[in-house]
Each structure stands twice: as structure tokens, then as C-alpha cells.
XYZ file of C-alpha atoms in Angstrom:
718
model
C -97.213 62.548 -53.453
C -98.371 59.407 -55.019
C -100.553 58.743 -52.042
C -101.854 61.628 -51.646
C -103.481 62.006 -55.717
C -104.620 58.699 -55.162
C -106.743 58.590 -52.252
C -107.956 61.936 -52.653
C -108.445 60.711 -56.303
C -110.242 57.342 -55.731
C -112.324 59.368 -53.275
C -113.803 61.590 -54.524
C -114.421 59.306 -57.606
C -116.408 57.207 -54.952
C -118.627 59.819 -53.183
C -119.485 60.538 -57.204
C -120.206 56.869 -57.757
C -121.402 55.512 -54.100
C -122.376 58.347 -51.766
C -119.256 56.766 -49.509
C -115.876 58.126 -49.850
C -114.914 55.367 -48.038
C -116.830 52.568 -50.290
C -113.117 51.259 -51.142
C -110.454 51.171 -47.969
C -107.828 52.603 -48.728
C -104.615 51.239 -46.681
C -101.368 52.980 -46.687
C -97.983 51.857 -45.664
C -95.645 53.901 -43.794
C -92.344 54.183 -42.201
C -91.271 55.463 -38.910
C -89.471 58.757 -41.338
C -93.117 59.378 -42.558
C -94.758 59.099 -39.251
C -91.991 60.826 -37.777
C -92.793 64.034 -40.545
C -96.709 63.315 -40.190
C -96.970 62.785 -43.639
C -100.504 63.625 -44.911
C -100.861 60.119 -46.604
C -100.942 58.839 -43.508
C -103.936 60.376 -42.200
C -105.850 59.911 -45.185
C -105.941 56.494 -45.630
C -108.140 54.353 -44.042
C -105.919 52.510 -42.737
C -101.631 52.334 -42.731
C -99.596 49.632 -41.754
C -95.522 49.894 -40.868
C -92.662 49.654 -43.088
C -89.005 49.737 -41.999
C -87.413 53.010 -42.668
C -84.413 53.465 -44.595
C -83.741 54.184 -48.656
C -86.904 52.396 -50.640
C -84.940 49.196 -51.157
C -86.273 48.299 -47.686
C -89.436 49.923 -47.980
C -91.785 50.957 -51.368
C -89.488 49.137 -53.470
C -88.955 46.121 -51.690
C -91.004 43.620 -54.184
C -91.102 41.208 -51.002
C -92.299 43.315 -48.818
C -95.423 44.850 -50.791
C -96.978 41.495 -51.321
C -96.426 40.378 -47.990
C -97.943 43.221 -46.864
C -100.920 43.406 -49.152
C -101.757 39.992 -48.204
C -101.732 40.426 -44.242
C -103.900 43.804 -45.269
C -106.167 41.313 -47.080
C -106.411 43.781 -49.949
C -108.054 42.430 -53.531
C -105.778 45.250 -55.415
C -102.530 46.922 -55.202
C -101.584 51.096 -56.659
C -97.804 51.639 -56.926
C -97.235 55.048 -57.264
C -94.773 56.274 -59.338
C -91.447 55.562 -58.878
C -90.231 53.063 -56.133
C -91.396 49.290 -57.471
C -93.608 50.897 -59.786
C -91.779 49.614 -62.722
C -90.276 46.113 -61.298
C -92.142 43.023 -63.076
C -91.506 40.922 -60.072
C -94.500 43.332 -58.286
C -97.412 41.937 -60.821
C -96.206 38.634 -61.074
C -95.362 38.405 -57.219
C -99.269 39.321 -56.703
C -100.651 37.172 -59.642
C -99.071 34.021 -57.819
C -100.529 35.228 -54.491
C -103.617 32.463 -52.853
C -105.962 35.164 -53.196
C -104.379 36.753 -56.798
C -104.331 39.871 -56.203
C -104.476 42.551 -59.011
C -102.176 45.185 -59.458
C -103.497 48.176 -61.244
C -100.985 48.255 -63.691
C -99.760 46.473 -66.963
C -98.724 42.684 -66.724
C -95.513 41.554 -66.175
C -94.849 40.120 -69.427
C -95.618 44.094 -71.529
C -93.947 45.886 -68.005
C -91.035 44.043 -68.412
C -91.112 44.796 -72.412
C -91.953 48.141 -72.342
C -90.910 49.269 -68.623
C -86.653 48.497 -69.817
C -85.899 50.964 -72.455
C -83.559 49.556 -74.558
C -86.851 46.769 -74.763
C -89.001 49.670 -75.813
C -87.611 51.579 -78.169
C -86.724 47.611 -79.992
C -90.281 46.869 -80.209
C -91.622 50.536 -80.726
C -88.976 50.468 -84.002
C -91.345 47.351 -85.401
C -94.376 48.951 -84.279
C -93.596 51.501 -87.049
C -92.776 54.284 -84.120
C -90.344 56.848 -85.595
C -86.503 56.846 -83.451
C -83.597 58.603 -82.959
C -80.291 57.320 -84.446
C -78.858 54.942 -81.501
C -77.186 51.845 -81.172
C -80.038 49.848 -81.735
C -81.106 51.151 -84.949
C -80.930 48.286 -86.815
C -82.848 45.987 -84.289
C -86.477 45.238 -84.835
C -88.413 42.623 -83.621
C -92.188 42.888 -82.712
C -93.767 41.867 -79.799
C -95.875 38.697 -81.297
C -92.339 37.526 -83.125
C -90.390 37.175 -79.866
C -94.360 36.678 -78.046
C -93.418 38.735 -75.725
C -89.747 38.297 -74.170
C -87.145 39.951 -76.598
C -84.214 37.555 -77.311
C -81.474 37.911 -75.958
C -78.741 37.934 -78.010
C -80.985 40.216 -80.176
C -80.746 42.432 -76.853
C -77.415 42.516 -76.543
C -77.128 43.975 -80.450
C -78.518 47.002 -78.803
C -76.715 47.450 -76.245
C -72.737 48.687 -75.959
C -70.346 46.257 -73.583
C -67.519 48.517 -73.244
C -65.895 52.033 -73.454
C -65.048 50.989 -77.067
C -68.048 49.679 -78.152
C -69.452 52.997 -76.946
C -66.794 54.758 -78.847
C -67.285 53.296 -81.854
C -71.369 53.835 -81.797
C -71.131 57.570 -80.439
C -69.263 58.551 -84.075
C -71.198 56.402 -85.993
C -74.179 58.252 -85.020
C -72.079 61.128 -84.644
C -72.210 63.328 -81.485
C -73.722 65.409 -79.365
C -75.279 61.981 -77.971
C -76.772 60.223 -74.886
C -75.918 57.891 -72.761
C -78.349 56.053 -70.333
C -78.352 52.951 -68.682
C -81.783 50.513 -69.561
C -82.806 50.884 -65.821
C -82.188 54.132 -65.176
C -84.832 57.180 -63.793
C -84.963 60.116 -62.599
C -82.089 61.742 -63.598
C -79.702 59.101 -62.773
C -77.664 56.672 -65.436
C -77.954 59.259 -68.468
C -74.888 61.642 -69.864
C -74.672 63.887 -72.062
C -71.101 62.982 -74.121
C -69.712 65.525 -76.795
C -66.706 63.464 -77.607
C -64.115 61.322 -77.137
C -62.907 61.747 -73.912
C -66.422 62.860 -72.124
C -67.617 58.934 -73.162
C -65.171 57.634 -71.572
C -65.588 59.278 -68.556
C -69.762 59.322 -68.386
C -69.223 55.157 -69.408
C -68.228 54.804 -66.147
C -69.708 57.123 -64.298
C -73.253 55.569 -65.835
C -72.244 52.348 -65.430
C -72.184 52.954 -61.803
C -75.084 55.096 -61.318
C -77.169 51.684 -62.084
C -74.702 48.722 -61.557
C -75.781 45.856 -63.912
C -77.509 47.445 -66.190
C -77.478 47.758 -69.694
C -76.519 50.485 -71.421
C -77.131 52.239 -74.740
C -76.349 55.159 -76.581
C -78.953 57.989 -78.340
C -77.962 60.677 -80.717
C -78.970 63.533 -78.867
C -81.912 65.560 -80.430
C -80.839 69.506 -79.802
C -83.395 72.194 -79.490
C -86.088 69.365 -79.003
C -89.290 69.741 -77.138
C -90.539 66.860 -74.389
C -93.957 65.560 -75.086
C -96.032 62.831 -74.111
C -99.358 61.240 -74.765
C -101.138 59.627 -71.624
C -102.950 56.290 -72.476
C -105.631 54.677 -70.487
C -105.531 51.068 -71.797
C -108.541 47.915 -70.553
C -108.051 44.587 -70.422
C -110.102 44.037 -73.755
C -107.884 45.386 -76.170
C -108.936 49.201 -76.124
C -107.084 51.985 -76.107
C -108.182 55.771 -75.760
C -105.251 58.574 -75.923
C -106.063 61.702 -73.555
C -104.650 64.912 -75.282
C -100.677 65.221 -74.929
C -99.010 66.830 -72.342
C -95.439 69.077 -72.798
C -92.678 68.492 -70.244
C -89.887 70.876 -71.920
C -88.331 72.203 -68.698
C -86.202 70.423 -66.787
C -82.956 70.281 -65.424
C -80.962 66.999 -65.263
C -83.394 65.414 -67.372
C -85.635 65.536 -64.616
C -89.272 67.998 -64.871
C -89.969 70.475 -63.412
C -93.375 72.298 -65.655
C -95.565 71.162 -67.465
C -98.515 71.764 -69.685
C -101.089 70.406 -71.790
C -102.625 70.535 -74.233
C -99.407 71.060 -76.787
C -99.127 73.744 -78.411
C -96.167 73.835 -80.186
C -96.887 71.123 -83.042
C -99.696 71.359 -85.760
C -102.411 69.643 -84.424
C -102.520 67.163 -87.644
C -98.872 65.881 -85.819
C -100.504 65.460 -82.327
C -103.145 63.347 -83.615
C -99.984 60.629 -85.679
C -98.283 61.014 -82.639
C -101.552 59.989 -80.637
C -102.249 57.227 -83.035
C -98.518 55.169 -82.931
C -98.478 55.950 -79.107
C -102.075 53.845 -79.499
C -100.674 51.568 -81.981
C -97.593 50.616 -79.917
C -99.705 49.860 -76.186
C -101.999 47.705 -78.338
C -99.367 45.383 -80.064
C -98.262 44.335 -76.690
C -101.855 43.973 -75.122
C -101.091 46.706 -72.205
C -103.520 47.275 -69.699
C -103.705 49.977 -67.164
C -102.861 53.746 -67.495
C -98.401 54.384 -69.081
C -97.038 57.612 -71.223
C -95.520 57.366 -74.389
C -93.189 59.989 -74.228
C -91.216 61.589 -77.612
C -88.848 64.017 -78.223
C -89.921 66.698 -80.539
C -87.559 68.840 -83.172
C -88.392 72.394 -83.232
C -86.296 72.420 -86.435
C -86.691 69.188 -88.662
C -90.503 69.326 -87.127
C -90.816 65.713 -86.348
C -91.064 63.452 -83.314
C -89.793 60.463 -81.970
C -89.825 57.659 -80.019
C -88.396 58.047 -76.486
C -89.981 55.823 -74.083
C -93.050 54.365 -72.106
C -93.685 54.794 -68.791
C -95.558 51.536 -67.572
C -97.655 53.431 -64.479
C -98.905 57.024 -63.927
C -96.414 59.552 -63.676
C -96.874 62.770 -61.315
C -97.686 65.338 -64.348
C -101.016 63.535 -65.165
C -103.294 65.775 -63.325
C -102.278 68.447 -66.296
C -104.374 65.940 -68.181
C -107.182 65.836 -66.030
C -108.025 69.074 -66.204
C -107.966 69.169 -69.708
C -109.930 65.811 -70.541
C -111.899 65.536 -67.529
C -110.839 62.035 -66.557
C -110.390 60.970 -63.345
C -107.093 58.793 -64.140
C -106.423 56.550 -60.789
C -110.305 55.907 -60.397
C -110.174 54.413 -64.125
C -107.311 52.265 -63.385
C -109.342 50.882 -59.941
C -111.840 50.242 -62.919
C -109.887 48.784 -64.911
C -108.574 46.671 -62.788
C -112.574 45.898 -61.666
C -112.346 44.594 -65.093
C -114.775 47.224 -65.875
C -114.775 48.599 -70.452
C -113.304 52.012 -71.251
C -116.883 52.517 -73.223
C -118.782 52.262 -69.428
C -117.107 54.780 -67.661
C -118.860 57.631 -67.427
C -115.364 60.230 -67.736
C -114.545 58.348 -71.048
C -117.625 58.514 -72.374
C -117.872 62.375 -71.688
C -114.540 62.831 -73.306
C -116.314 61.375 -77.199
C -119.525 63.658 -76.797
C -121.534 60.324 -75.251
C -124.386 60.110 -72.500
C -122.490 59.620 -68.580
C -124.772 56.805 -68.073
C -125.172 55.345 -71.802
C -124.019 51.276 -72.817
C -123.640 52.183 -76.968
C -119.841 50.738 -77.877
C -117.648 54.028 -79.095
C -115.215 53.432 -82.243
C -112.274 55.008 -80.403
C -109.889 54.940 -83.348
C -112.865 56.444 -85.604
C -114.582 58.650 -83.229
C -113.446 62.312 -82.180
C -112.861 63.244 -78.959
C -114.261 66.931 -77.396
C -111.565 69.200 -77.396
C -109.779 70.356 -74.167
C -111.099 72.341 -71.943
C -109.010 75.386 -72.191
C -105.169 75.169 -71.417
C -103.175 73.785 -67.635
C -99.943 74.632 -66.504
C -98.898 72.615 -63.621
C -95.690 73.106 -61.629
C -93.585 70.967 -58.798
C -92.892 72.217 -55.813
C -89.185 70.410 -54.753
C -86.996 70.817 -51.279
C -84.472 72.137 -54.049
C -81.622 75.121 -53.714
C -82.366 76.818 -57.284
C -79.210 79.207 -57.011
C -77.680 76.203 -55.964
C -78.030 74.521 -58.920
C -81.265 73.088 -57.478
C -79.324 70.804 -54.572
C -81.559 68.737 -52.790
C -82.311 69.715 -49.187
C -84.065 68.677 -46.065
C -85.582 69.741 -42.636
C -88.674 71.369 -40.691
C -91.314 72.702 -42.346
C -92.560 75.446 -39.681
C -95.431 76.990 -42.267
C -97.089 76.123 -45.573
C -99.616 78.136 -46.724
C -101.607 77.290 -49.985
C -105.049 78.302 -50.871
C -107.266 76.340 -53.901
C -109.113 78.928 -55.970
C -111.294 77.948 -58.580
C -108.283 78.321 -61.012
C -105.661 76.853 -59.217
C -105.650 73.473 -57.345
C -102.163 71.703 -55.697
C -101.592 69.353 -53.212
C -98.927 68.331 -50.493
C -97.261 65.632 -49.039
C -96.328 67.188 -45.752
C -98.403 70.755 -43.815
C -97.059 72.889 -40.920
C -95.146 71.345 -38.777
C -93.686 68.101 -40.849
C -90.812 67.839 -43.065
C -88.744 66.026 -45.582
C -86.838 63.712 -44.297
C -83.360 62.009 -45.822
C -84.838 59.150 -47.706
C -87.991 60.863 -49.335
C -87.647 61.891 -53.388
C -87.003 66.393 -53.525
C -90.863 67.004 -54.268
C -93.168 67.800 -51.961
C -95.903 69.755 -53.764
C -97.899 70.266 -56.987
C -99.740 72.946 -58.405
C -101.541 73.114 -61.837
C -103.219 76.576 -62.915
C -105.916 76.350 -65.575
C -106.847 79.283 -68.563
C -108.795 79.963 -71.758
C -105.674 80.468 -73.088
C -102.046 79.085 -72.396
C -101.405 82.838 -71.164
C -104.190 82.929 -68.744
C -103.660 79.679 -66.930
C -99.294 81.012 -66.828
C -101.169 84.499 -64.995
C -102.827 82.466 -62.878
C -100.086 80.276 -61.682
C -98.432 83.174 -60.733
C -100.199 84.739 -58.623
C -100.961 81.645 -57.353
C -96.423 81.018 -56.657
C -96.427 84.057 -55.194
C -99.209 83.937 -52.554
C -97.310 80.363 -51.736
C -95.903 80.404 -48.114
C -93.248 77.720 -46.710
C -90.945 78.525 -44.003
C -88.894 76.248 -42.828
C -85.543 74.906 -42.710
C -85.269 73.257 -46.382
C -84.974 75.658 -49.855
C -87.710 75.528 -51.898
C -87.673 76.159 -56.065
C -91.175 78.297 -55.627
C -89.646 82.321 -55.803
C -86.992 80.950 -58.707
C -90.060 79.197 -60.966
C -91.523 82.563 -60.213
C -89.579 84.819 -62.200
C -88.973 81.896 -64.824
C -92.287 81.334 -66.090
C -92.591 84.972 -66.625
C -89.149 84.919 -68.502
C -89.986 85.799 -72.351
C -88.574 82.793 -73.688
C -91.437 80.838 -71.437
C -94.042 83.150 -71.608
C -93.428 82.967 -76.234
C -93.198 79.152 -75.912
C -89.987 79.248 -77.197
C -88.069 77.024 -74.124
C -86.596 74.079 -75.261
C -85.719 70.456 -72.859
C -82.223 72.192 -72.651
C -83.205 76.109 -71.803
C -83.280 75.144 -67.530
C -80.209 73.362 -67.794
C -78.722 76.372 -69.358
C -79.707 78.528 -66.870
C -78.257 76.794 -64.048
C -75.450 77.323 -65.979
C -75.644 80.869 -66.644
C -76.013 81.319 -62.625
C -79.555 82.912 -63.041
C -80.985 83.309 -59.524
C -84.325 84.559 -58.705
C -85.020 88.148 -56.987
C -83.943 88.829 -54.387
C -85.339 91.080 -51.141
C -83.927 94.668 -51.296
C -80.061 95.051 -50.490
C -80.661 97.148 -47.485
C -83.877 94.955 -46.385
C -81.812 92.090 -46.649
C -78.465 94.111 -44.569
C -81.136 95.799 -41.899
C -83.180 92.223 -40.847
C -80.477 90.308 -40.341
C -78.679 92.411 -38.563
C -82.046 92.475 -36.280
C -81.873 88.388 -36.509
C -78.377 88.169 -35.185
C -78.648 91.031 -32.682
C -81.931 89.519 -30.999
C -80.027 86.377 -30.481
C -77.199 87.855 -29.280
C -79.305 89.473 -26.929
C -80.457 86.422 -25.779
C -76.928 84.442 -25.045
C -75.678 88.005 -23.159
C -78.431 88.352 -21.582
C -78.323 84.576 -20.026
C -74.231 85.325 -19.103
C -75.470 89.118 -17.450
C -77.881 87.862 -15.236
C -75.390 85.251 -13.792
C -73.301 87.467 -13.294
C -75.951 89.301 -11.186
C -77.450 86.034 -9.451
C -73.684 85.859 -8.211
C -73.557 89.360 -6.804
C -71.063 90.486 -9.179
C -70.159 92.946 -12.059
C -70.748 92.010 -15.377
C -67.600 93.085 -17.710
C -67.842 95.354 -20.296
C -67.813 92.661 -23.186
C -71.562 91.694 -21.851
C -72.684 95.025 -22.761
C -76.787 95.065 -23.876
C -76.368 98.252 -25.123
C -74.036 97.807 -27.752
C -73.971 95.666 -31.055
C -71.955 95.274 -34.495
C -72.337 92.981 -37.451
C -70.770 92.200 -39.702
C -72.411 90.628 -42.943
C -71.667 89.594 -46.439
C -74.160 89.723 -49.105
C -72.891 88.978 -52.891
C -69.726 89.524 -52.044
C -70.110 92.992 -50.005
C -69.104 93.164 -46.373
C -71.811 95.548 -44.951
C -70.731 96.740 -41.227
C -73.238 97.283 -39.505
C -88.235 101.135 -43.945
C -91.411 102.790 -42.970
C -92.603 99.489 -43.821
C -93.147 95.599 -41.491
C -91.145 92.718 -42.941
C -92.104 89.200 -41.622
C -88.458 87.489 -41.369
C -87.642 84.168 -41.011
C -84.143 82.501 -40.453
C -82.257 78.936 -40.617
C -79.004 78.455 -39.972
C -76.823 76.619 -42.388
C -73.515 75.729 -42.692
C -72.696 78.445 -45.555
C -74.079 81.009 -43.071
C -77.477 82.746 -42.511
C -80.879 81.822 -44.848
C -83.327 84.404 -44.438
C -87.026 84.854 -46.249
C -88.045 88.338 -45.815
C -92.132 88.203 -46.816
C -91.781 85.616 -49.425
C -87.616 86.963 -50.957
C -84.957 84.433 -50.211
C -81.456 85.431 -49.341
C -78.273 83.817 -47.937
C -76.072 85.893 -45.276
C -73.031 83.880 -46.170
C -69.940 83.531 -43.496
C -66.407 84.614 -44.553
C -65.466 81.165 -46.689
C -61.893 80.110 -47.142
C -61.242 78.478 -50.646
C -58.771 76.317 -49.136
C -61.899 74.118 -47.314
C -64.344 71.916 -49.151
C -67.379 71.299 -47.421
C -70.778 70.246 -47.608
C -73.289 72.317 -47.635
C -75.987 69.421 -47.050
C -76.680 66.405 -45.908
C -76.348 63.283 -48.285
C -73.804 60.403 -48.871
C -70.160 60.922 -50.744
C -70.297 58.432 -53.514
C -66.927 58.790 -55.388
C -63.719 60.747 -55.981
C -63.334 61.878 -59.606
C -59.900 62.775 -59.175
C -57.012 61.012 -57.376
C -55.753 62.688 -53.938
C -52.701 64.612 -54.759
C -54.031 65.866 -58.073
C -54.444 69.544 -59.214
C -58.262 70.701 -59.788
C -59.078 74.156 -61.536
C -62.159 76.620 -60.169
C -65.323 74.686 -60.710
C -64.337 71.949 -61.970
C -65.869 69.071 -60.333
C -64.218 66.780 -57.980
C -66.266 64.691 -56.178
C -69.927 62.902 -56.550
C -71.989 63.293 -53.971
C -75.728 61.170 -53.914
C -78.461 63.584 -51.628
C -82.240 62.664 -51.920
C -81.644 59.783 -54.103
C -80.128 62.306 -56.660
C -76.435 61.866 -57.989
C -74.555 66.036 -58.003
C -71.055 66.700 -58.446
C -69.743 69.006 -56.149
C -67.432 72.086 -57.520
C -64.114 73.312 -56.577
C -64.531 76.691 -54.989
C -60.859 77.369 -56.405
C -57.849 76.424 -58.022
C -54.880 74.231 -56.179
C -54.185 70.554 -55.345
C -56.875 68.631 -54.086
C -55.806 66.511 -50.676
C -58.718 64.524 -49.848
C -60.162 64.267 -46.158
C -63.361 61.600 -46.454
C -64.269 58.538 -47.374
C -65.484 57.250 -50.402
C -69.570 56.105 -49.415
C -69.134 58.150 -46.184
C -71.947 59.844 -45.001
C -72.174 63.705 -44.728
C -73.413 65.961 -43.031
C -73.411 69.873 -43.215
C -70.357 71.876 -43.002
C -68.262 68.410 -42.955
C -64.589 68.745 -43.828
C -64.563 66.830 -47.630
C -61.178 68.123 -48.846
C -58.569 71.055 -48.799
C -57.185 72.592 -51.164
C -53.290 74.341 -51.616
C -54.152 77.248 -54.156
C -52.341 78.057 -56.494
C -52.769 81.642 -56.037
C -54.584 82.501 -52.471
C -53.997 86.024 -53.441
C -56.573 85.432 -56.230
C -59.108 83.997 -54.126
C -62.381 86.556 -54.264
C -62.771 88.692 -51.200
C -66.079 90.425 -49.468
C -64.955 94.445 -49.934
C -66.207 96.743 -47.500
C -69.177 98.781 -48.571
C -68.638 102.308 -49.055
C -72.244 103.834 -49.467
C -75.072 104.440 -47.368
C -79.104 103.514 -47.247
C -80.442 105.308 -50.181
C -82.836 107.396 -49.541
C -86.392 106.459 -48.227
C -87.690 109.636 -48.285
C -89.884 111.176 -45.369
C -92.352 109.240 -43.236
C -95.283 108.832 -45.747
C -98.826 108.860 -44.572
C -101.523 106.838 -46.542
C -105.055 108.040 -47.067
C -107.491 106.517 -48.872
C -109.302 109.760 -50.576
C -109.616 109.951 -53.791
C -106.870 112.579 -54.219
C -104.496 111.118 -52.582
C -104.702 107.691 -54.260
C -104.570 109.695 -57.135
C -100.819 111.355 -56.299
C -99.645 108.191 -55.624
C -100.559 106.378 -58.811
C -99.343 109.726 -60.574
C -95.715 108.958 -58.424
C -95.255 105.636 -59.295
C -96.026 105.789 -63.341
C -93.485 108.881 -63.369
C -90.899 106.636 -60.772
C -91.543 103.275 -63.708
C -91.137 105.580 -66.822
C -88.022 107.278 -65.196
C -87.205 102.782 -64.152
C -86.484 103.610 -60.546
C -90.068 101.496 -59.982
C -91.036 97.620 -61.219
C -94.467 97.413 -61.948
C -94.745 94.421 -59.700
C -93.753 97.199 -56.445
C -95.845 99.678 -57.514
C -99.396 97.155 -57.829
C -98.087 95.939 -54.229
C -97.936 99.540 -52.702
C -101.448 100.203 -53.937
C -102.677 97.138 -53.266
C -101.636 98.151 -49.947
C -103.085 101.377 -50.062
C -106.074 100.548 -50.239
C -106.069 98.040 -47.784
C -105.057 100.576 -44.991
């Protein structure tokens, strides 16, 4: 994802500036897994260098390998992307020591070490006067100048927690609920919410295990808050510019799903103050490059608090690009070249100046132009939203999306590619703009409904489409815990009508059965034998379980796609998805997706409750709990650190009450009355009668507005 966006932005800037999109040659790293799934960045780059496969420790997060590759390719600069090695101070330090002093398109090692570390950055933020929440280092303050870029170890350790006992005392001092965080964590790793002493005892060990060796700190949880951030650009001459603000409050497991800009929930005066604090913090440490300063905004207190500073570009930066008109990756390149911010055309436009001018700009005094409308962004991830956003991997048979004047998006893979087990779950990002926030949301809904992704993976498209139309999001009343509360309440996306699922599912299974029987049938005939009655190609019976109901088995046609999973057959009818589940045995706890069994949370032979976490697994770099399907005595079958495949047996249960297990009940009803076949005409009288009929059905609650509009559109196109 990062490489695709960077290449597009730099090539666009190069063509506009030099008339040649390849004026700056771009060399990409590529793993065997990337090449196997035909990753998009390989085709876009001017050159690629193959690097070892496997986890990112072998390639994209391997500082030594990156430096060696850069030297062999004879590059002038390295752009680290986001994640991987982008926050490792060792990378800019190692590049500076190369024979040609390869530039790093980001901050220097000292500034990155000071601000990229969550504990260190919060200490420095306090010294710079940036508001912070109560935390384990509330009484620790040291400016960047005082420590000369390196916080002394004894001062740093005063803000950290070293044992369960220290953590308990700290959490009781700052009062529950709290967050336990690993200073080196990120992407949802090394962070736990705790509400009492018992949860602290369990969470402390989990945070330690997820980010080994990392310092740990505690911070007061801000309930009912929004996650706001400020995008910064800093040149080599001490100039700092803030490019408005973003709201990234829709998150699951502390990872963003929806971003928008500019911020509309806080007052303009507070946002100006927040941006000024962010600029002051970056200026106090001599920061160079792009950075994102993250804040929590209390909905009740109307106050903002420093969260962390990301010393890199973030995946949601196109939100800022669209409302500010600034090509941020190109600015990173120009900063690396030693160009002042005031000489960059996009920055000059931001302050209402002549793009070709050279007069100085007083960044702290002169006003910026107003944001260009509103932008809403949605991340496209290979996750199963109906199963707690569990990551999935596999091939992509079809990926269809069209940009429009109001919607732009990009993907790291195309049709025929896929998501491998070592890649990030995000493989696409869509951005919609409008004059207002509401118009941007509506443009995004239209775009999401036109996205077609079919293959072995699951995606969040249908779930997100439903979520952003919810009155809470439309009314701008959500908070950082809203999506997690929806997941906990098992809120699911819209599914196809049950009768469509049953019909299409039965047809798919019968087709497969016909193919299997046909081969055996022909085999008997070739031998001159009469096929047995069990190989009949005339009569078939299928039993399907849908939403806990067992079905034994429209004039409209439907595109149906199926994928076999460990839990049953996943079918997509048009753009809606459902699972035709196998009748499950709750006494067998099996893996539903590939991954790694990290640890068991309960010992062998212990008692487990229904829906209680009993193990943690790592799926595509995410740690997720496994929940027991019933109550009973747990018997472990798989070793910790084992690699799991779909269908593998993890553990078994001696059920407390086998009779209490929910079983699929046979469906006693029939198909709904679909009415007689209808002949559609484009005549005015026929269209009026259909519209009147649909209006009456909507008022009677028997037809949704979206279905009526779809039917009208289909009739007009016929």
C-alpha cells in the first residue's frame, strides 16, 4: 500500500514539475510472496530488487538489508513507508554512515528516537506545554534542549512500570479505567484496557509478551473521546507547517477504519490551539520531514490531550492532501533535497501565495486558505467483519473499482492477485469528497456499493457501507469505542434475503455434486456397467444451515460466488455475503483461518465458560483471542507457537450440558410469495404504476427505499 501511494504521488509531481514522470527513478523492494501475488508496486516501480520472504523481520523491517539494498541500487535517498522500519532510529543512523551518505526521507535518528517512543515523546510533550492525560509519568518533565536529544535512563525509567505491583499502584492512583501500553508497540499490539486489579494482572503479562523488552506505561482512559490528529511538514531550516486536522475515531482494536477531515466536532479556536501545540512540539526537537501528532479530544470536557507523535507518514494522509491541495510525498522528497517549505508550490498555494513566487512566508502569523470541502476515507481490509474483524488471506479472483470526480482510491493488488499470510490486512483505501461532511459520506456510500471484490478473502466493504449510514455516524456522534461496542454487540452487515441464500447455495452445491457424480457415472458406462442408483443425476437433496435454521432443499438473475471455508460455504450474491455453515460440533474447537497459536490463556483441563477467551492467535500480524463455543472442561490439542491451518483441531471440550447446545432447527415455512412474473415496460404509465406500488410497499414497511430505487433503476435500463 505505502509503495503504491508513494510511487503514484512522486510520478505525478515529477510529470507536473519536469514533464517526465520518471525524472526520479524509483527502486522498490519485493519479496517472493509479493511476486507470487503480483503486487502492484512491483509493476509501478522503475526497478525492483528481490529480497528474502517471510515475516517483515526478514525484509521490510530489516535495517541492515535495507541499507545493503540501497547501496547496491546506488540510490540517493530511502523512503521508509509506514510501519516496518519507518520508526526505527537505526535506519537513518545507518544510512548516514554509508559511503555516499544516503538521505533518509524522514527525521534524524535523534529526533525519531525521542519522539517515536511513546514514553519519551510524552515526557517531551509535557515539557513543551502540550496537555496530557494522567499517566505513570505525569511528574516527569524534561525538554529536548535540557537532555540534548537523549532522555537520561533514570529519568525515562521513572515514567515506566516494571512489575505488576507497580502497575497496580499506578492504576489505582490515576484511577480506573486505564490503558496499559508498550512504548514500542503499535498497530494494536501491546495495548490493553483495564478496569480493575484482576485485569491488570492478566493484561500486564500480555503486553509484555506481545512486545518483548518494551518499556510499559499506564495512562488514564479518556471515555467518550475522539481521536484527532494534526499533519505536519518540517523542513531542514526550522520551518513547520500544519496541514489542518483529521478525525480518526472509528477504530477497532485501536486500529483506524474510517478517517475524515477536516475535524468538525471541535471548535475552530480549539483546533487552532491544538495545531499550534503540535507545531511547537516538532519545532522544539528540530524535527525534519512529515509527522503526525495524535490527540484525544474529550467529548464531555471539550479538552484535548497529547497521545503520541508518529515520526512518519500515515496511510490516511490523502485525506489531508485532498482538503489542503498539498502532495505530501512530493514534499518529503523536496525536504530531503534541502528545499525550503516556502519555495514549494503546494505550500505557497496553501497560504494564498503565487506558486512560482519566492517571497518569504510567516508561517506562524499568516493565515492559510480554508479547507477544500470535506473528505471521508474508508480502509479496505481483508478481514471478516462478522467474526470480530478477523484477518483473512487468499486469492483475489475479481477486484473492480472505478475512480470518479468525487471518489478516488487505490489498491495494492488487482484481479488475479491475492493477500499472502505475511502482508498487512489493508489492501485498499477509498477517499470521497464533498462540499459538506454529509455529501462526502453519501459519495462514499455510492462508491462502496460499486466495489466488487470476490475471492478467498473476506472484506469489510459491506459492513462499512452499512456502518457509515448509521445515524450515530451520520450525526457525528460516534467516539473511539463505538465500533468496538458494535463488534461486542455482534452487529452484522446486511445479508442477502434468506430465500436467495438458500436457492443460490443449493444450486452451487448441486452443481458441484453433479460434477462429482458425472465423473463416476461416466466411469461405470466406460466399463460397460450400469451406474448404481446412488449416482442419479436427476434427484438431489441439500441441507443448508443459515443463521441457525436448517433448510432442506425470482425472476431476477444473481451473480453468485462461493468459497469453501473451514466453517462452511461462504457465498456472495451480487455484493452481499452470507455463510452456509456446516453443522458444527461445539466440543471441537477448530481453526477458522491460517495463523499462529501464540499462547493459551488457560491451562489444560481447566473449566471454560461460553464465549470466554482460551487462547491468543496471531493472524497477519494481529493478535486476536479465540473464544470457546460452549462451557466445559478444556483439553488442549495443539502446541503453543504452532502454525494453524483452517480446520485444524486446537482443543476439545467436555461439555457441561450437551443438551444445552444450540442446534439448527428445521425450517417449517415456505418461500415468500413472489407474485406472478412481471413484464417491464418503459412507458410512462407502467413506470408510474410501479412507482406507486413501491411507495405503498415502503409505507407498509414491506420494501426498503434502497431496494425500490434498485428496482426502478433496473427497469429503466431494461
